[in-house]
Amino acid sequence: MDQTTQARYEARARVMKALAHPTRLFIIDQLADREECVCELTAMIGADVSTVSKHLLVLRDAGIVDNDKRGNQVFYSLRVPCVTNWYSCVEGVLQADAQQRLAAIR
Amino acid sequence: MDQTTQARYEARARVMKALAHPTRLFIIDQLADREECVCELTAMIGADVSTVSKHLLVLRDAGIVDNDKRGNQVFYSLRVPCVTNWYSCVEGVLQADAQQRLAAIR
DNA sequence: CAGACATTTGGCTATTTTGCCAAACAACCA
DNA sequence: TGGTTGTTTGGCAAAATAGCCAAATGTCTG
């Protein structure tokens, strides 16, 4: 694998890695409909604000969300909405798994 | 976030996490066309065989690949091909990033 | 300006992930 | 059977991640 190829896969992996956490996937889902402030997301998630803030930073660094400071609060929004399309595929993986486990039992 | 919801996001995150590594993304790409043996993948990747084997185990545990032992060698194949569709979206994230950086320079 | 509210940052520990080596296994071949 | 090839497993050290608390920053309001 040459260096250019390797760099491309590393860039892709950085994006994937940013999404590879339950809390961050939940955030993505919330932002699919509309932007939300950190306070609202924190209330829904039920973790420390600092924890949520760091998750948002990860998503931002990966280029997946944008943020907009308005007055007191900071609103986050999805920059690349297509990430929500992945779910059907992820669910496909999970369902294939479930079916295989069922088949093993029979 | 109730427990059922949390469990769902954790399941999704496990799938995403399995893909969140440059080497494993490369493997997925190779398997998009045809199955490959561990030896061939190892040659292409240029890491220790044991390292490649462990990456394949991660993908297998996540339900993304299947393996088939034939004689001496083990062939891996994609079980859920749709994962390769994500690339266009990931590239979208990366390109949006690049454009934003360009805009910042101007 | 002082206090309240919203968010980020620093720092720390616990946990997970990675990648290599060495060793174990498994299947083939002479 | 003994050696060779292909693959997995165990173990370990280095690096990355996660989540909490405390403290800093920024913004509004009285």
mmCIF file of C-alpha atoms (C1' of nucleotides) in Angstrom, chain A residues 9-22 24-25 55 58-59 62 64 86, chain B residues 13 16-22 24-25 90, chain C residues 17-19, chain D residues 15-18:
data_model
loop_
_atom_site.group_PDB
_atom_site.id
_atom_site.type_symbol
_atom_site.label_atom_id
_atom_site.label_comp_id
_atom_site.label_asym_id
_atom_site.label_seq_id
_atom_site.Cartn_x
_atom_site.Cartn_y
_atom_site.Cartn_z
ATOM 1 C CA TYR A 9 -7.721 5.369 4.187
ATOM 2 C CA GLU A 10 -6.500 7.227 7.248
ATOM 3 C CA ALA A 11 -8.653 10.217 6.331
ATOM 4 C CA ARG A 12 -11.681 8.001 5.897
ATOM 5 C CA ALA A 13 -10.981 6.210 9.144
ATOM 6 C CA ARG A 14 -10.874 9.527 11.001
ATOM 7 C CA VAL A 15 -14.437 10.233 9.861
ATOM 8 C CA MET A 16 -15.641 6.749 10.740
ATOM 9 C CA LYS A 17 -13.932 6.855 14.114
ATOM 10 C CA ALA A 18 -15.705 10.075 14.988
ATOM 11 C CA LEU A 19 -18.994 8.245 14.534
ATOM 12 C CA ALA A 20 -17.968 5.092 16.338
ATOM 13 C CA HIS A 21 -19.486 5.902 19.698
ATOM 14 C CA PRO A 22 -23.064 5.409 20.923
ATOM 15 C CA ARG A 24 -22.127 10.485 19.121
ATOM 16 C CA LEU A 25 -24.471 8.386 17.002
ATOM 17 C CA HIS A 55 -18.093 14.476 21.965
ATOM 18 C CA VAL A 58 -14.818 15.193 18.098
ATOM 19 C CA LEU A 59 -17.675 15.449 15.584
ATOM 20 C CA ALA A 62 -14.111 15.341 11.852
ATOM 21 C CA ILE A 64 -19.440 16.164 10.538
ATOM 22 C CA TRP A 86 -25.801 4.646 6.993
ATOM 23 C CA ALA B 13 -21.555 1.844 17.470
ATOM 24 C CA MET B 16 -19.119 1.498 13.159
ATOM 25 C CA LYS B 17 -16.169 0.937 15.440
ATOM 26 C CA ALA B 18 -15.227 -2.197 13.572
ATOM 27 C CA LEU B 19 -14.869 -0.074 10.448
ATOM 28 C CA ALA B 20 -13.065 2.797 12.118
ATOM 29 C CA HIS B 21 -9.536 1.801 11.199
ATOM 30 C CA PRO B 22 -7.597 2.488 8.003
ATOM 31 C CA ARG B 24 -9.934 -2.465 8.059
ATOM 32 C CA LEU B 25 -11.373 0.014 5.562
ATOM 33 C CA VAL B 90 -17.303 9.876 3.855
ATOM 34 C "C1'" DT C 17 -7.078 -0.535 21.060
ATOM 35 C "C1'" DT C 18 -3.019 -1.480 18.361
ATOM 36 C "C1'" DG C 19 0.783 -4.045 16.618
ATOM 37 C "C1'" DA D 15 -0.866 4.777 22.362
ATOM 38 C "C1'" DA D 16 -5.529 6.434 22.090
ATOM 39 C "C1'" DT D 17 -10.222 7.115 24.221
ATOM 40 C "C1'" DA D 18 -13.746 8.067 27.674
#
